[in-house]
Amino acid sequence: MYELMAPKLYQVCKRYLKKEEEIEEVLTDAFVIIFTKIDQLKEDAAFFSWAKRITINECLHLLKKEVNFNIYLEESSCKIQPAVTQDTSLEEQDVLKLLNYIPKGCKTVFNLFVIEGYSHKEISNMLKISEGTSKSQLNAAKGKLKDLVNNFYYQNAK
């Protein structure tokens, strides 16, 4: 089971955390919880969703422990370049890499809302923020991601 699930849950961790040692720590902690509480799972079909939820919770737990984790918008050092319309391709992996340049708070809300499918109400409960803050962080993340994508196209058009 570990060999089957570890690569998928590793990718989940990678969307939230940058450092390899943090990813490995969270993945290990998540699997300890998964194996300890597997008897509490009622539906076998829901196993991956259940394991993914545990992994996300462990990522959020680690992020909240960090002293510099701030859910509010931080200044970004990305430079805005004009959009260039050219046939360059941006792969999913490129977008996931660009997410690493978004402030942690924005990135966390973006991951939870866009990728994981949680509502703003669920996010506000998980992160102990208001729904309005969740929405503004999502909008800020989308704006910064758009700027980064434009910069990507600008750099690749040269």
mmCIF file of C-alpha atoms in Angstrom:
data_model
loop_
_atom_site.group_PDB
_atom_site.id
_atom_site.type_symbol
_atom_site.label_atom_id
_atom_site.label_comp_id
_atom_site.label_asym_id
_atom_site.label_seq_id
_atom_site.Cartn_x
_atom_site.Cartn_y
_atom_site.Cartn_z
ATOM 1 C CA MET A 1 0.000 0.000 0.000
ATOM 2 C CA TYR A 2 2.845 2.395 0.851
ATOM 3 C CA GLU A 3 4.467 1.953 -2.569
ATOM 4 C CA LEU A 4 1.165 2.699 -4.284
ATOM 5 C CA MET A 5 0.206 5.750 -2.220
ATOM 6 C CA ALA A 6 3.536 7.402 -1.399
ATOM 7 C CA PRO A 7 4.189 8.986 -4.830
ATOM 8 C CA LYS A 8 0.685 10.490 -4.983
ATOM 9 C CA LEU A 9 0.787 11.810 -1.425
ATOM 10 C CA TYR A 10 4.326 13.109 -2.020
ATOM 11 C CA GLN A 11 2.936 15.290 -4.832
ATOM 12 C CA VAL A 12 0.246 16.592 -2.471
ATOM 13 C CA CYS A 13 2.947 17.569 0.048
ATOM 14 C CA LYS A 14 5.019 19.187 -2.680
ATOM 15 C CA ARG A 15 2.173 21.587 -3.494
ATOM 16 C CA TYR A 16 2.284 22.956 0.049
ATOM 17 C CA LEU A 17 5.925 22.633 1.108
ATOM 18 C CA LYS A 18 9.213 23.555 -0.554
ATOM 19 C CA LYS A 19 11.885 21.802 1.489
ATOM 20 C CA GLU A 20 12.493 18.138 0.752
ATOM 21 C CA GLU A 21 13.111 17.311 4.407
ATOM 22 C CA GLU A 22 9.759 18.892 5.372
ATOM 23 C CA ILE A 23 7.982 16.931 2.647
ATOM 24 C CA GLU A 24 9.538 13.680 3.863
ATOM 25 C CA GLU A 25 8.728 14.507 7.503
ATOM 26 C CA VAL A 26 5.084 15.257 6.714
ATOM 27 C CA LEU A 27 4.751 12.202 4.497
ATOM 28 C CA THR A 28 6.142 9.991 7.264
ATOM 29 C CA ASP A 29 3.835 11.562 9.859
ATOM 30 C CA ALA A 30 0.860 11.173 7.531
ATOM 31 C CA PHE A 31 1.581 7.483 6.955
ATOM 32 C CA VAL A 32 1.919 6.891 10.703
ATOM 33 C CA ILE A 33 -1.566 8.375 11.154
ATOM 34 C CA ILE A 34 -2.941 6.485 8.155
ATOM 35 C CA PHE A 35 -1.650 3.121 9.389
ATOM 36 C CA THR A 36 -2.675 3.852 12.985
ATOM 37 C CA LYS A 37 -6.228 4.869 12.109
ATOM 38 C CA ILE A 38 -6.924 2.701 9.067
ATOM 39 C CA ASP A 39 -9.442 0.661 11.054
ATOM 40 C CA GLN A 40 -11.580 3.823 11.398
ATOM 41 C CA LEU A 41 -12.101 4.016 7.633
ATOM 42 C CA LYS A 42 -15.587 2.810 6.790
ATOM 43 C CA GLU A 43 -15.442 2.737 2.974
ATOM 44 C CA ASP A 44 -12.490 1.220 1.153
ATOM 45 C CA ALA A 45 -13.363 3.233 -1.957
ATOM 46 C CA ALA A 46 -12.742 6.474 -0.061
ATOM 47 C CA PHE A 47 -9.241 5.464 1.043
ATOM 48 C CA PHE A 48 -7.257 7.844 -1.154
ATOM 49 C CA SER A 49 -9.457 10.826 -0.296
ATOM 50 C CA TRP A 50 -9.117 9.997 3.387
ATOM 51 C CA ALA A 51 -5.319 9.584 3.140
ATOM 52 C CA LYS A 52 -5.025 12.781 1.098
ATOM 53 C CA ARG A 53 -7.015 14.701 3.722
ATOM 54 C CA ILE A 54 -4.705 13.442 6.478
ATOM 55 C CA THR A 55 -1.682 14.474 4.406
ATOM 56 C CA ILE A 56 -3.079 17.960 3.747
ATOM 57 C CA ASN A 57 -3.827 18.376 7.460
ATOM 58 C CA GLU A 58 -0.251 17.420 8.299
ATOM 59 C CA CYS A 59 1.067 19.950 5.743
ATOM 60 C CA LEU A 60 -1.128 22.672 7.245
ATOM 61 C CA HIS A 61 -0.036 21.691 10.744
ATOM 62 C CA LEU A 62 3.624 22.119 9.786
ATOM 63 C CA LEU A 63 2.949 25.439 8.032
ATOM 64 C CA LYS A 64 1.135 26.796 11.087
ATOM 65 C CA LYS A 65 4.104 25.856 13.311
ATOM 66 C CA GLU A 66 6.467 27.966 11.214
ATOM 67 C CA VAL A 67 7.165 31.314 12.820
ATOM 68 C CA ASN A 68 7.114 33.192 9.509
ATOM 69 C CA PHE A 69 3.860 31.662 8.224
ATOM 70 C CA ASN A 70 1.560 34.576 7.620
ATOM 71 C CA ILE A 71 -1.785 34.101 5.933
ATOM 72 C CA TYR A 72 -1.862 37.749 4.920
ATOM 73 C CA LEU A 73 -0.460 38.895 1.623
ATOM 74 C CA GLU A 74 3.289 39.407 1.586
ATOM 75 C CA GLU A 75 5.220 41.559 -0.843
ATOM 76 C CA SER A 76 6.439 39.603 -3.815
ATOM 77 C CA SER A 77 9.663 40.152 -5.670
ATOM 78 C CA CYS A 78 8.226 39.031 -8.997
ATOM 79 C CA LYS A 79 8.404 41.577 -11.762
ATOM 80 C CA ILE A 80 5.377 42.127 -13.928
ATOM 81 C CA GLN A 81 6.053 41.886 -17.628
ATOM 82 C CA PRO A 82 3.583 42.455 -20.429
ATOM 83 C CA ALA A 83 1.823 39.389 -21.771
ATOM 84 C CA VAL A 84 3.325 37.996 -24.936
ATOM 85 C CA THR A 85 1.118 36.025 -27.268
ATOM 86 C CA GLN A 86 3.251 33.326 -28.779
ATOM 87 C CA ASP A 87 2.922 29.599 -29.119
ATOM 88 C CA THR A 88 4.821 28.569 -26.008
ATOM 89 C CA SER A 89 3.537 25.786 -23.870
ATOM 90 C CA LEU A 90 3.162 25.892 -20.128
ATOM 91 C CA GLU A 91 2.913 22.406 -18.645
ATOM 92 C CA GLU A 92 1.167 21.517 -15.387
ATOM 93 C CA GLN A 93 4.572 20.957 -13.769
ATOM 94 C CA ASP A 94 5.587 24.505 -14.751
ATOM 95 C CA VAL A 95 2.474 25.924 -13.082
ATOM 96 C CA LEU A 96 3.184 23.915 -9.926
ATOM 97 C CA LYS A 97 6.748 25.277 -9.913
ATOM 98 C CA LEU A 98 5.427 28.827 -10.324
ATOM 99 C CA LEU A 99 3.265 28.301 -7.231
ATOM 100 C CA ASN A 100 6.492 28.209 -5.206
ATOM 101 C CA TYR A 101 6.961 31.919 -5.965
ATOM 102 C CA ILE A 102 3.633 32.867 -4.414
ATOM 103 C CA PRO A 103 3.607 33.810 -0.704
ATOM 104 C CA LYS A 104 2.773 30.861 1.563
ATOM 105 C CA GLY A 105 -0.633 32.149 2.652
ATOM 106 C CA CYS A 106 -1.806 32.766 -0.906
ATOM 107 C CA LYS A 107 -0.350 29.469 -2.097
ATOM 108 C CA THR A 108 -2.055 27.530 0.685
ATOM 109 C CA VAL A 109 -5.482 29.015 -0.054
ATOM 110 C CA PHE A 110 -4.964 28.506 -3.814
ATOM 111 C CA ASN A 111 -4.069 24.836 -3.293
ATOM 112 C CA LEU A 112 -7.008 24.201 -0.989
ATOM 113 C CA PHE A 113 -9.568 25.967 -3.198
ATOM 114 C CA VAL A 114 -8.430 25.332 -6.776
ATOM 115 C CA ILE A 115 -6.588 22.030 -6.554
ATOM 116 C CA GLU A 116 -8.245 20.291 -3.595
ATOM 117 C CA GLY A 117 -11.751 21.698 -4.146
ATOM 118 C CA TYR A 118 -12.510 23.020 -0.663
ATOM 119 C CA SER A 119 -14.982 25.870 -0.202
ATOM 120 C CA HIS A 120 -13.993 29.220 1.306
ATOM 121 C CA LYS A 121 -15.983 28.286 4.408
ATOM 122 C CA GLU A 122 -14.025 25.032 4.812
ATOM 123 C CA ILE A 123 -10.736 26.869 4.222
ATOM 124 C CA SER A 124 -11.624 29.530 6.782
ATOM 125 C CA ASN A 125 -12.280 26.799 9.362
ATOM 126 C CA MET A 126 -9.066 24.927 8.538
ATOM 127 C CA LEU A 127 -6.820 27.989 8.619
ATOM 128 C CA LYS A 128 -8.734 29.954 11.290
ATOM 129 C CA ILE A 129 -9.275 32.946 8.987
ATOM 130 C CA SER A 130 -12.404 34.673 7.720
ATOM 131 C CA GLU A 131 -14.061 33.657 4.457
ATOM 132 C CA GLY A 132 -13.270 37.143 3.147
ATOM 133 C CA THR A 133 -9.576 36.629 3.856
ATOM 134 C CA SER A 134 -9.727 33.290 2.064
ATOM 135 C CA LYS A 135 -11.313 34.945 -0.975
ATOM 136 C CA SER A 136 -8.829 37.818 -1.014
ATOM 137 C CA GLN A 137 -5.887 35.409 -0.676
ATOM 138 C CA LEU A 138 -7.246 33.372 -3.596
ATOM 139 C CA ASN A 139 -7.606 36.497 -5.738
ATOM 140 C CA ALA A 140 -4.104 37.618 -4.785
ATOM 141 C CA ALA A 141 -2.724 34.166 -5.641
ATOM 142 C CA LYS A 142 -4.472 34.179 -9.021
ATOM 143 C CA GLY A 143 -3.127 37.664 -9.761
ATOM 144 C CA LYS A 144 0.427 36.737 -8.811
ATOM 145 C CA LEU A 145 0.195 33.479 -10.755
ATOM 146 C CA LYS A 146 -1.047 35.393 -13.798
ATOM 147 C CA ASP A 147 1.900 37.784 -13.488
ATOM 148 C CA LEU A 148 4.310 34.861 -13.191
ATOM 149 C CA VAL A 149 2.786 33.120 -16.227
ATOM 150 C CA ASN A 150 3.071 36.345 -18.223
ATOM 151 C CA ASN A 151 6.703 36.607 -17.107
ATOM 152 C CA PHE A 152 7.252 32.963 -18.132
ATOM 153 C CA TYR A 153 5.902 33.673 -21.617
ATOM 154 C CA TYR A 154 7.905 36.891 -21.824
ATOM 155 C CA GLN A 155 11.144 35.084 -20.876
ATOM 156 C CA ASN A 156 10.504 32.218 -23.317
ATOM 157 C CA ALA A 157 9.641 34.569 -26.163
ATOM 158 C CA LYS A 158 13.132 36.056 -26.177
#
